[in-house]
Short mmCIF file of C-alpha atoms and ligand atoms in Angstrom, two decimals:
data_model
loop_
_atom_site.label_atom_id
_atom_site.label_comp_id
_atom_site.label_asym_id
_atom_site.label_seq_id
_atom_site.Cartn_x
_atom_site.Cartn_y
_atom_site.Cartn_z
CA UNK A 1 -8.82 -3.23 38.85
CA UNK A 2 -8.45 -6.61 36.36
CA UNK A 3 -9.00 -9.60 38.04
CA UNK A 4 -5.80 -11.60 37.71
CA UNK A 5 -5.03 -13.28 34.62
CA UNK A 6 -7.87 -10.96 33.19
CA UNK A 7 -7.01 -8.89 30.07
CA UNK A 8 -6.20 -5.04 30.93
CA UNK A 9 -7.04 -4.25 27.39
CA UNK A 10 -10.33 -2.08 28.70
CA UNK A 11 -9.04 -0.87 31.56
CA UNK A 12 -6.47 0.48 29.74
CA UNK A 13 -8.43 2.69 27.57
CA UNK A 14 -10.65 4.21 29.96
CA UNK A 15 -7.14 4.79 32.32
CA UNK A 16 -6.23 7.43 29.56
CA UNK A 17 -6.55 10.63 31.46
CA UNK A 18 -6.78 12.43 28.09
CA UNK A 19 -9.63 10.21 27.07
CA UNK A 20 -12.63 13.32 27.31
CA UNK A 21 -9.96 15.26 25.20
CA UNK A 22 -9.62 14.19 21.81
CA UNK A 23 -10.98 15.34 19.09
CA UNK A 24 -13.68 13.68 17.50
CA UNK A 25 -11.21 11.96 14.46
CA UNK A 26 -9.36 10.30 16.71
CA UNK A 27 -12.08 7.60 16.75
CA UNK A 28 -11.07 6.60 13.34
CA UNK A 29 -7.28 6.21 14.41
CA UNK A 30 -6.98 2.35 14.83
CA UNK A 31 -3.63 0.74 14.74
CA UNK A 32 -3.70 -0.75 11.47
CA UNK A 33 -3.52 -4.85 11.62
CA UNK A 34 -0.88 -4.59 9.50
CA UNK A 35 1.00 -2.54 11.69
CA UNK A 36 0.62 -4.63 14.99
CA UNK A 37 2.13 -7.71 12.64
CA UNK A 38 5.36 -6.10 11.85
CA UNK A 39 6.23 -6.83 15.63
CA UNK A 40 5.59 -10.76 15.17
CA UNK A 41 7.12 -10.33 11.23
CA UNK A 42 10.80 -9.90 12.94
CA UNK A 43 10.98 -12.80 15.06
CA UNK A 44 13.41 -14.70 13.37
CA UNK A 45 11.50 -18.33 13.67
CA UNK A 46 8.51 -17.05 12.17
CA UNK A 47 8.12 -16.57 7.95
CA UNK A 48 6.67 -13.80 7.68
CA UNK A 49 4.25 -13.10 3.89
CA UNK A 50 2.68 -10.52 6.22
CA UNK A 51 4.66 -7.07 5.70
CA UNK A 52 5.59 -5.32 2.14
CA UNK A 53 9.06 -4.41 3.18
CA UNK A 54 11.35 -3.63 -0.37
CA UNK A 55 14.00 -5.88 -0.85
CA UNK A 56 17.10 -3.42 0.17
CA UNK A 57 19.91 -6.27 0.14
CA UNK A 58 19.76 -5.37 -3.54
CA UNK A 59 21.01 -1.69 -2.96
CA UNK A 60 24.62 -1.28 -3.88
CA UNK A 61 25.54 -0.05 -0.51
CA UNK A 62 29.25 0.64 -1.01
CA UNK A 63 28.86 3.33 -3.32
CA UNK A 64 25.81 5.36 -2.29
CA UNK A 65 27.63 5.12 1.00
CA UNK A 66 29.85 7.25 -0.79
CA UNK A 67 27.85 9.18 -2.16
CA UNK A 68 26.02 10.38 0.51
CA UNK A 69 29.23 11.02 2.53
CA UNK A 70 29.99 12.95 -0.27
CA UNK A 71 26.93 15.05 -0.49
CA UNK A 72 27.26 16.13 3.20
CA UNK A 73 30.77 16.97 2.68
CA UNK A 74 30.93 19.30 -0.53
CA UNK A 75 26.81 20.38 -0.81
CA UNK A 76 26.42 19.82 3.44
CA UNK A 77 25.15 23.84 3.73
CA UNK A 78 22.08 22.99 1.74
CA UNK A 79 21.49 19.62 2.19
CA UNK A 80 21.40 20.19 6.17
CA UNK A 81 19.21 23.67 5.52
CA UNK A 82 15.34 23.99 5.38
CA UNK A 83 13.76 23.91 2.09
CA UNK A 84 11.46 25.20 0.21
CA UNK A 85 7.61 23.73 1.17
CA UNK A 86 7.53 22.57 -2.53
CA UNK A 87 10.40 20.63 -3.01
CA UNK A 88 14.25 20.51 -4.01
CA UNK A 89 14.06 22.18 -7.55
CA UNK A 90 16.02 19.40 -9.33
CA UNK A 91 14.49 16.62 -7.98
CA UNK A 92 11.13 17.93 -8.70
CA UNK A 93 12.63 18.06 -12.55
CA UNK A 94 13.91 14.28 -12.54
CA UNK A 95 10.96 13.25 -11.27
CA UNK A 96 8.94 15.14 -14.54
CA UNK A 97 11.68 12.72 -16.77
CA UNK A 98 10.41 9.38 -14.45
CA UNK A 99 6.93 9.81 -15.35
CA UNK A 100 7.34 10.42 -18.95
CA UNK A 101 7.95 6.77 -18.97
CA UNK A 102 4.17 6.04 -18.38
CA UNK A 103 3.18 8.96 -20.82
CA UNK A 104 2.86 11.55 -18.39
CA UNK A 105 4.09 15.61 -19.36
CA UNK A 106 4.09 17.32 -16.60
CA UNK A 107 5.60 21.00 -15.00
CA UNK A 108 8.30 20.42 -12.48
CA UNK A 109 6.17 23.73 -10.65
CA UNK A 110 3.15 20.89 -10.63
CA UNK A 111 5.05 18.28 -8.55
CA UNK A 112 5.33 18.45 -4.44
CA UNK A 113 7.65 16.56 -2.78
CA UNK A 114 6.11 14.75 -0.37
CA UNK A 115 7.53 12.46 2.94
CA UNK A 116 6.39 9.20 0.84
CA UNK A 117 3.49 9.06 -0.57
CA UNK A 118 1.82 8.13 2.74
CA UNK A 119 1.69 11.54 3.29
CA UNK A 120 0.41 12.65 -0.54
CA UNK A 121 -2.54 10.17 0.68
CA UNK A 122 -3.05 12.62 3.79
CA UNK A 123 -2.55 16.11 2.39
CA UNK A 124 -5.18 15.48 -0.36
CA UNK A 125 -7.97 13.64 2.26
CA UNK A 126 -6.64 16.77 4.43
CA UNK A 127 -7.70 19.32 1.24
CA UNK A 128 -10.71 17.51 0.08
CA UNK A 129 -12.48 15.34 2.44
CA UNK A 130 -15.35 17.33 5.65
CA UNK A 131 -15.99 14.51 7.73
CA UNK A 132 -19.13 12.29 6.21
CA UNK A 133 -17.82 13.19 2.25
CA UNK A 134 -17.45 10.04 0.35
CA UNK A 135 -14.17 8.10 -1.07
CA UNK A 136 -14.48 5.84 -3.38
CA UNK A 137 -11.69 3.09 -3.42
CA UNK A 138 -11.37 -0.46 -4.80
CA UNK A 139 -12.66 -3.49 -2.51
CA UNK A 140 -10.14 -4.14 -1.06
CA UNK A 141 -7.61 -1.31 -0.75
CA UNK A 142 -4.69 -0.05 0.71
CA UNK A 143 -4.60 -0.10 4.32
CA UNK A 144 -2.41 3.09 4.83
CA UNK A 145 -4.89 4.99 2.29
CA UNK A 146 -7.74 3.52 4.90
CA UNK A 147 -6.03 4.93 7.46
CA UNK A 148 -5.64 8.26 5.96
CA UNK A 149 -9.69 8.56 5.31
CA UNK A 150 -10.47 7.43 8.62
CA UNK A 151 -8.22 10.25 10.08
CA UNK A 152 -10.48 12.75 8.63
CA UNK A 153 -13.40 10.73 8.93
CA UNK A 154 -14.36 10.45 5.36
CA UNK A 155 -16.58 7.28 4.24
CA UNK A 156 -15.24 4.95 2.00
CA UNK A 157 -17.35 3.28 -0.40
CA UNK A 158 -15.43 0.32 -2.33
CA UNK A 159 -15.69 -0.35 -5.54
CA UNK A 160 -15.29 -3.98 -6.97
CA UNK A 161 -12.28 -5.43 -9.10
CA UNK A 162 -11.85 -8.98 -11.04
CA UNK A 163 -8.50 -9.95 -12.68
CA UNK A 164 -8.64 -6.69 -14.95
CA UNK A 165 -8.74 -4.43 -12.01
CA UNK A 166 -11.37 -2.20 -11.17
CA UNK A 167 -14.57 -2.72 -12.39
CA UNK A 168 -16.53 0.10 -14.55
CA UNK A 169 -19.67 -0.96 -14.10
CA UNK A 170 -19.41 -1.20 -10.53
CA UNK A 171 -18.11 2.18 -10.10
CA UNK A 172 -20.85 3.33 -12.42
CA UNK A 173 -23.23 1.50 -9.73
CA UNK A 174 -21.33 2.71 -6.38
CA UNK A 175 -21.49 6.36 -7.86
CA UNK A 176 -25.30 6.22 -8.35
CA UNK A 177 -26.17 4.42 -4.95
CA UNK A 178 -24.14 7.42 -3.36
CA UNK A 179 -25.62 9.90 -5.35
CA UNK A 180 -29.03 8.88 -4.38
CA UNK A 181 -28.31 9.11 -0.89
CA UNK A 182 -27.24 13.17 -1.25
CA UNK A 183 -23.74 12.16 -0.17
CA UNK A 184 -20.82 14.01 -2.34
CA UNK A 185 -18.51 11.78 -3.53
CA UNK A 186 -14.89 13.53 -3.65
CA UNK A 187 -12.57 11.56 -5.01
CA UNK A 188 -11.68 8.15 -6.67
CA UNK A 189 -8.38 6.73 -5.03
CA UNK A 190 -7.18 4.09 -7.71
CA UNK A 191 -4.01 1.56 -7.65
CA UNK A 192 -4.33 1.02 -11.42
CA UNK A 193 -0.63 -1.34 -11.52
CA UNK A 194 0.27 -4.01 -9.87
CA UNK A 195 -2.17 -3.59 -6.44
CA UNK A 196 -1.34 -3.56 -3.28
CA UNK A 197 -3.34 -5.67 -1.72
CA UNK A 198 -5.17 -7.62 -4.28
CA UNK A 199 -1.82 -8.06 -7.33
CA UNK A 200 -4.10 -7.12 -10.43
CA UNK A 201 -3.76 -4.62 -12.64
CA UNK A 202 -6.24 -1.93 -14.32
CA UNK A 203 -6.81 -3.19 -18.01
CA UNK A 204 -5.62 -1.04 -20.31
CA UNK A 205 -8.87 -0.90 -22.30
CA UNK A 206 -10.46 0.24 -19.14
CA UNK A 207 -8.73 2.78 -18.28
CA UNK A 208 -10.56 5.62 -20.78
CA UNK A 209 -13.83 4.25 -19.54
CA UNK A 210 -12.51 4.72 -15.73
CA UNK A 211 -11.44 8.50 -16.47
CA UNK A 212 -14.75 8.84 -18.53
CA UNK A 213 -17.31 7.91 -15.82
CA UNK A 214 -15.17 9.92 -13.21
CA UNK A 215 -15.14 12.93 -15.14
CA UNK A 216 -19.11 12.54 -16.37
CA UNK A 217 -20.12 12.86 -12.33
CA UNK A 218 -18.01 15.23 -11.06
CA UNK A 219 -15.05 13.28 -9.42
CA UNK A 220 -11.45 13.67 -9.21
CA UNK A 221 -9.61 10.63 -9.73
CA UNK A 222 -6.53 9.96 -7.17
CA UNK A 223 -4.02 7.67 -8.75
CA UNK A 224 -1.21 5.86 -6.43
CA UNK A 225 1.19 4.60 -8.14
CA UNK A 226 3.95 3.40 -6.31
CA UNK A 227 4.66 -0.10 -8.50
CA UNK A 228 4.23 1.15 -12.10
CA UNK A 229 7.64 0.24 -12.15
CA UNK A 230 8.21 -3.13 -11.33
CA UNK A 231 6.29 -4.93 -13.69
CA UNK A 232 7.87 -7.92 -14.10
CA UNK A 233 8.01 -8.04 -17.76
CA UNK A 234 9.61 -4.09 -18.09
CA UNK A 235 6.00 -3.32 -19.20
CA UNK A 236 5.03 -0.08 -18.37
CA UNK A 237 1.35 0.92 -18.36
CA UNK A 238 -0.12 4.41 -19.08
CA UNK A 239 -0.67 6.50 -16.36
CA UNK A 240 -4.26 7.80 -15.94
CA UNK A 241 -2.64 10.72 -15.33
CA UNK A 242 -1.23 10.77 -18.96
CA UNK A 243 -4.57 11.30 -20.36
CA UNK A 244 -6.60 13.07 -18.02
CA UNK A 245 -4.53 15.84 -16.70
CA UNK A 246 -6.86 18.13 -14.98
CA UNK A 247 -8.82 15.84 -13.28
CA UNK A 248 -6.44 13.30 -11.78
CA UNK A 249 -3.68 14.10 -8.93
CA UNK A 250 -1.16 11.31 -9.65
CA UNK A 251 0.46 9.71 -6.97
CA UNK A 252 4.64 8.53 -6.57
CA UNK A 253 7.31 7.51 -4.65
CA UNK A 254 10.70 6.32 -4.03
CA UNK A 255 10.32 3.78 -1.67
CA UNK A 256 9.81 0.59 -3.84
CA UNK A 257 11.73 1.61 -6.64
CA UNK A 258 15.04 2.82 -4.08
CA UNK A 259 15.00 2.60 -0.66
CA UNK A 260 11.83 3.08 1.78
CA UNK A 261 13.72 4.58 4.49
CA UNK A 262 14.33 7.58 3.20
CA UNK A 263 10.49 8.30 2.59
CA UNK A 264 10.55 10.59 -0.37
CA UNK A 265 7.31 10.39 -2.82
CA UNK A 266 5.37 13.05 -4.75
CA UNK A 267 2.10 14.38 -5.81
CA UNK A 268 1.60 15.40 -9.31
CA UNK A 269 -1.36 17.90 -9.54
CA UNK A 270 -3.63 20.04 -11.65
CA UNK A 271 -2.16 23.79 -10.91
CA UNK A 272 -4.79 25.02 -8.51
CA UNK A 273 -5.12 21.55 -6.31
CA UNK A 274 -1.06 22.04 -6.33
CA UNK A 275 -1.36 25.76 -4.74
CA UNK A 276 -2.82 23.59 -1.75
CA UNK A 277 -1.20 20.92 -1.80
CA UNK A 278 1.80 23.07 -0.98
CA UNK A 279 0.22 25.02 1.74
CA UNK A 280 -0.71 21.73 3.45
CA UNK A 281 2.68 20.52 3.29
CA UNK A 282 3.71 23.29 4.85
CA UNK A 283 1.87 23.34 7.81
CA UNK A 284 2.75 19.68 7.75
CA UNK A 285 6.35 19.59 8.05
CA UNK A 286 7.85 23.20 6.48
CA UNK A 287 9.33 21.24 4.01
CA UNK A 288 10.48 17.63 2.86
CA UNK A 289 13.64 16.43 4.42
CA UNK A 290 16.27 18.13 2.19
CA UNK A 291 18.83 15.67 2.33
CA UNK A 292 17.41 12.67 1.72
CA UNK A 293 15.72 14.67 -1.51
CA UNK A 294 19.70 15.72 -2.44
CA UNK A 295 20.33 12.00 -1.63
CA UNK A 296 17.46 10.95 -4.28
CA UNK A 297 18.19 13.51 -6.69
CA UNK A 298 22.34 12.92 -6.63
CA UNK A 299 21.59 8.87 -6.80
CA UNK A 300 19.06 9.66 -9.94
CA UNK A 301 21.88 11.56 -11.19
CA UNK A 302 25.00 9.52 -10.74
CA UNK A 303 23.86 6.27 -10.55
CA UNK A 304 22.48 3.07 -12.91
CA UNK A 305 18.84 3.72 -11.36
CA UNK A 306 17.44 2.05 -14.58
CA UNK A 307 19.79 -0.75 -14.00
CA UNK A 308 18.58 -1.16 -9.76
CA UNK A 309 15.09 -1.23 -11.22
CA UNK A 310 15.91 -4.20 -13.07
CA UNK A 311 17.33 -6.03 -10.44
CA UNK A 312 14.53 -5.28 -8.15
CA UNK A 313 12.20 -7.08 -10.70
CA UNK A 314 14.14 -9.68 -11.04
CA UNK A 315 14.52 -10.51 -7.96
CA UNK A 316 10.88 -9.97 -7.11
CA UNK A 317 9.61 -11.87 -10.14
CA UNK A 318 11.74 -14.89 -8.52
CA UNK A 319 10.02 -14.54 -5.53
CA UNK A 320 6.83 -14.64 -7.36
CA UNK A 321 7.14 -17.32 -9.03
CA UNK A 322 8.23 -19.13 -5.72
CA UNK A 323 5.26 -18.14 -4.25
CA UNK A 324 3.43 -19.05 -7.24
CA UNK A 325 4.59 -22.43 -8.05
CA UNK A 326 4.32 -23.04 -4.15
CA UNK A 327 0.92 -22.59 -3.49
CA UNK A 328 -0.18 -24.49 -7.04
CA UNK A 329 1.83 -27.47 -5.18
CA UNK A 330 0.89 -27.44 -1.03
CA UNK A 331 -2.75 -25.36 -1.07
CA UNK A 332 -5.70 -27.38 -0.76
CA UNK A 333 -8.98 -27.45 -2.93
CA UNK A 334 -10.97 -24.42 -2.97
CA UNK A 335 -8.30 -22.02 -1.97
CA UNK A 336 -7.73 -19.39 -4.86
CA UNK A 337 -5.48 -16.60 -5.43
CA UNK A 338 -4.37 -13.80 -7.89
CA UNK A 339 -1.15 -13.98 -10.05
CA UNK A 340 0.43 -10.78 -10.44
CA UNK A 341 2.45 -9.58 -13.10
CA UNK A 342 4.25 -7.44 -11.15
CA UNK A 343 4.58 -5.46 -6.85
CA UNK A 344 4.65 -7.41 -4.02
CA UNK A 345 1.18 -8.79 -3.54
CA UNK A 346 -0.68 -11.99 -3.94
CA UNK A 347 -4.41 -12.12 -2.44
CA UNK A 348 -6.01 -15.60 -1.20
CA UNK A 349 -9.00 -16.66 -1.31
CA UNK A 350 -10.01 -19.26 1.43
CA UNK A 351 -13.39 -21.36 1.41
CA UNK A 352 -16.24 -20.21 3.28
CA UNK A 353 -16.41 -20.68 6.71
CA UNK A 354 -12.13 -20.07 7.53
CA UNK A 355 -12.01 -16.72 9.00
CA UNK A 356 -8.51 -15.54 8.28
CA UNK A 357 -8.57 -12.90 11.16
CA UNK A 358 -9.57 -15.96 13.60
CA UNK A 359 -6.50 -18.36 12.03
CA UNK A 360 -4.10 -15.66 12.02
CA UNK A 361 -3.00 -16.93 15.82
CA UNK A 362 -2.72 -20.53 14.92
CA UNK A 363 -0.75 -19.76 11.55
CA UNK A 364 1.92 -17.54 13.73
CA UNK A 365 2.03 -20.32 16.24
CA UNK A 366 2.80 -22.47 13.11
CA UNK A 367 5.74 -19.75 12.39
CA UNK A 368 4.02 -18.22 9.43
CA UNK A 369 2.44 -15.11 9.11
CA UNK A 370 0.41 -13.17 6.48
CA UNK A 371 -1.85 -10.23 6.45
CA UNK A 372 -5.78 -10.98 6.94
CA UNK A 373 -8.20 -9.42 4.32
CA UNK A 374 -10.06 -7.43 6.72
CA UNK A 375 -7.73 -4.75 7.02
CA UNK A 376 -7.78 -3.66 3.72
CA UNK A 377 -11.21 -2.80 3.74
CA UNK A 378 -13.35 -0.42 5.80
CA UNK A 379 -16.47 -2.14 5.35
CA UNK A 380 -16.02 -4.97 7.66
CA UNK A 381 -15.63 -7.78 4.79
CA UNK A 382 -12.27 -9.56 3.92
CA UNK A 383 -12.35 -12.25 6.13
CA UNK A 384 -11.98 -14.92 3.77
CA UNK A 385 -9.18 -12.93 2.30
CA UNK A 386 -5.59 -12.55 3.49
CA UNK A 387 -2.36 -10.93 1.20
CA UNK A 388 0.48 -12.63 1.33
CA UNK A 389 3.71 -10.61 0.45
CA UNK A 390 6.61 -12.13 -1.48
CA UNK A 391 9.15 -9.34 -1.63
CA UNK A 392 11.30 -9.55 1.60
CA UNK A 393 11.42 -13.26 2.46
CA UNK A 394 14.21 -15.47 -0.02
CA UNK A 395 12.21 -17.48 -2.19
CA UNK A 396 13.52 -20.68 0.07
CA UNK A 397 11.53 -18.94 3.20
CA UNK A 398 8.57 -18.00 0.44
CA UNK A 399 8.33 -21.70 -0.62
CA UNK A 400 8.71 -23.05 3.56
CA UNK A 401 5.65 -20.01 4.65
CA UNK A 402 3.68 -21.17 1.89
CA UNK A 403 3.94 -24.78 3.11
CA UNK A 404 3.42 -24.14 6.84
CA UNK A 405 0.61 -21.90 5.78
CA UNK A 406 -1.08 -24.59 3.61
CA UNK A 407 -1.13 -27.16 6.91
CA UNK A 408 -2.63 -24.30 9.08
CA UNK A 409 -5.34 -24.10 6.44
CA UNK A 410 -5.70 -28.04 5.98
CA UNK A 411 -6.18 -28.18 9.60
CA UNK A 412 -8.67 -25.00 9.87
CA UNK A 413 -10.48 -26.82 7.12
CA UNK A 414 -10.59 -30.33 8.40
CA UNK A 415 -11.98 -28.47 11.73
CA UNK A 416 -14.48 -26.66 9.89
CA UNK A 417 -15.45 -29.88 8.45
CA UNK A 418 -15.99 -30.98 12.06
CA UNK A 419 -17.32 -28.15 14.22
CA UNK A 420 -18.14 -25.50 11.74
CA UNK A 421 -17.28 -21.81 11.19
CA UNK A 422 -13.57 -20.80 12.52
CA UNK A 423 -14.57 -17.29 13.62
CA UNK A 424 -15.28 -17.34 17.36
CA UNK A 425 -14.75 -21.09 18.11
CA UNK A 426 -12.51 -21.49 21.24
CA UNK A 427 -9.54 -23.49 20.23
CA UNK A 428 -8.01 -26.41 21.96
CA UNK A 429 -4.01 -26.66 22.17
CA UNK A 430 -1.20 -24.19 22.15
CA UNK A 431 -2.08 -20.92 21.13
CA UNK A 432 0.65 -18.27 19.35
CA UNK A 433 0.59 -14.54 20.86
CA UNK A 434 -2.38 -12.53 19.06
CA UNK A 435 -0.77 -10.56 16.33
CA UNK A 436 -2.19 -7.50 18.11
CA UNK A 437 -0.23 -8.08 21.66
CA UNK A 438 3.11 -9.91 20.44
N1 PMP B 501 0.42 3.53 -1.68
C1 PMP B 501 0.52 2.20 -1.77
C2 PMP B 501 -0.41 1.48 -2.68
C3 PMP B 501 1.47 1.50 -1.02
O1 PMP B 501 1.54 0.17 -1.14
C4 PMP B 501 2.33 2.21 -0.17
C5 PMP B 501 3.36 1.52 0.69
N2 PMP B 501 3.11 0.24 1.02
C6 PMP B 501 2.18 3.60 -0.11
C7 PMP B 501 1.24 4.22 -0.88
C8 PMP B 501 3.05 4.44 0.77
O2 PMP B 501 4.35 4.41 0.35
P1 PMP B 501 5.44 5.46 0.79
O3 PMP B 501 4.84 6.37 1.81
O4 PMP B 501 6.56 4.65 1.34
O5 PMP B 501 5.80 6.19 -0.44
#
């Protein structure tokens, strides 16, 4: 038993009856940081630049209320049946027409539907990856693309980026350093546009060299690209995809550029990686949800989806730029951070000696709340990092986390200056529920 007032966090593991059970890759299944924030995200007091929730409010409710109603009532008999493991046939077509907009030709018998790309991200770590193979990804990375490798135990392997994106010469370096160690390297998972976590974008003068180096040692290039979209300009950069067909599975999804909920994404793939991509879905889930694919296709159909694109970068370029111009006016010295041109993302850089992870606490205490660097890498590092996400908050919440969050930092800082490194010092005063508990 705890002692009182003790923490039952240990206790509580080793209470699991099931704990001798599990298979081995369940050791990799942590509950991502980001995750255990959502729960503090939706207390109304607190600002939260933490989660990467799409702005819905911009959805035109009223008449894809409609629709849908619509769909169930004259198409209901197929939109409430199974489907086919691949995917509605239609959809799978209008989704060949959205990625000719970043160059890309492609077979409607070549896409899968997928339940979000979430689960593209498992099926091919699923296909690909024995436990011990190698990933590379950029430092830092997604966290649900972490998640996936860790699931089937692969090792990740990051791969540096500067303002242009991913580095050549460092994945020139990473693949060497693995290939001297007799490790295989399987893939390369890549956010080339607008990243999620870090906001930069792959140069386009890069991107040959990228596809070149890949294809010189033997590795398949994964491309997610679930913000090519929403570049805040309407610029739309070339899928790798576009010029490296056989060797890249290309990565999409619905849920930034429509709605999230209704978790409908795709895999593009060369022909034979497609044959099992399929199969996997299969044993997965049978098939995609077929209504909200009907729900998809019919909206791609019938409505202005050009149009809702726009106004979901315009209203995310606002919110940008009141991020933006709000941390050029309330950050101290020696904090940095990325300017993206387009997604959800911005990534801060503190000065040495804040741990992020070890402020988090203090900064939800000071109702604000952002996501700290370290889980969007596997490695460990991070902790002078944090994102901070500008698409769900207005910009007049943006502009009031941005100033809460720059007096947390004053205050970590002016601490530092006093007692030194953040991570691990006790701290005096109120203290705001641990991200991981609240
Ligand atoms: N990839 C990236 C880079 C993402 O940011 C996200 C969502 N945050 C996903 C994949 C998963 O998106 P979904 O499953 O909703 O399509």
């Amino acid at each position: 038993m705890n002692a009182p007032g003790q923490p039952a966090k240990q206790g509580a593991r080793s209470l699991d009856p099931h704990l001798r059970r599990y298979a081995a890759r369940t050791a990799g299944m942590t509950a991502s940081e980001i995750r255990a924030l959502f729960a503090v995200a939706s207390r109304p007091e607190v600002v939260s630049l933490a989660g990467g929730m799409p702005h819905l409010a911009a959805l035109p409710m009223d008449s894809l209320a409609a629709e849908i109603g619509d769909l169930v009532a004259t198409e209901g008999l197929v939109a409430l049946q199974y489907g086919s493991a691949h995917g509605v046939p239609e959809l799978r077509e209008q989704i060949c027409d959205i990625m000719a907009l970043e160059g890309i030709r492609a077979h409607p018998d070549d896409v899968v539907v997928t339940v979000g790309s979430q689960m593209a991200l498992d099926m091919v770590t699923r296909i690909f990856c024995d436990p011990g193979d190698v990933v590379l990804a950029e430092g830092p990375s997604y966290v649900g693309a972490l998640g996936s490798f860790a699931a089937y135990q692969a090792q990740v392997v990051h791969v540096a980026m500067d303002a242009d994106g991913l580095v050549p010469q460092a994945l020139r370096e990473a693949l060497a350093a693995v290939e001297r160690t007799g490790k295989r390297v399987k893939f390369l998972y890549t956010i080339p546009n607008f990243h999620n976590p870090a906001g930069v974008t792959l140069a386009v003068s890069r991107r040959a060299e990228v596809l070149e180096i890949c294809a010189r040692h033997g590795v398949l290039v994964v491309e997610d690209n679930p913000y090519g979209l929403l570049g805040f300009d309407g610029q739309i950069y070339p899928a790798l995809r576009a010029s490296d067909p056989d060797n890249v599975v290309y990565l999409g999804s619905f849920s930034k550029t429509f709605a999230a909920g209704l978790r409908v994404g795709w895999a593009l793939a060369p022909h034979a990686v497609r044959e099992k991509l399929v199969l996997a879905a299969e044993s997965a889930t049978l098939c995609p949800p077929t209504l909200n694919q009907m729900v998809v296709s019919r909206y791609l159909a019938t409505q202005d989806w050009k149009g809702q694109i726009k106004t979901y970068r315009e209203a995310y370029r606002d919110r940008r730029d009141a991020m933006i111009s709000a941390l050029e006016q309330h950050m101290p010295d020696g904090v940095t951070w990325t300017k993206p041109d387009g997604g959800f993302y911005v990534w801060l850089t503190v000065p040495e000696g804040i741990d992020t992870k070890a402020m988090l606490p203090r900064a939800v205490t000071q109702r604000v709340a952002y996501a700290s660097g370290t889980g969007f890498y596997a490695d460990g590092l991070g902790s002078r990092q944090m994102r901070l996400s500008y698409c769900y908050p207005t910009p007049e919440r943006i502009r009031e986390g941005v100033r809460r969050l720059a007096h947390v930092l004053e205050d970590e800082m002016q601490l530092h200056l006093t007692f030194g490194p953040t991570s691990g010092r006790a701290v005096s005063g109120p203290q705001g529920p641990s991200p991981d508990t609240a």
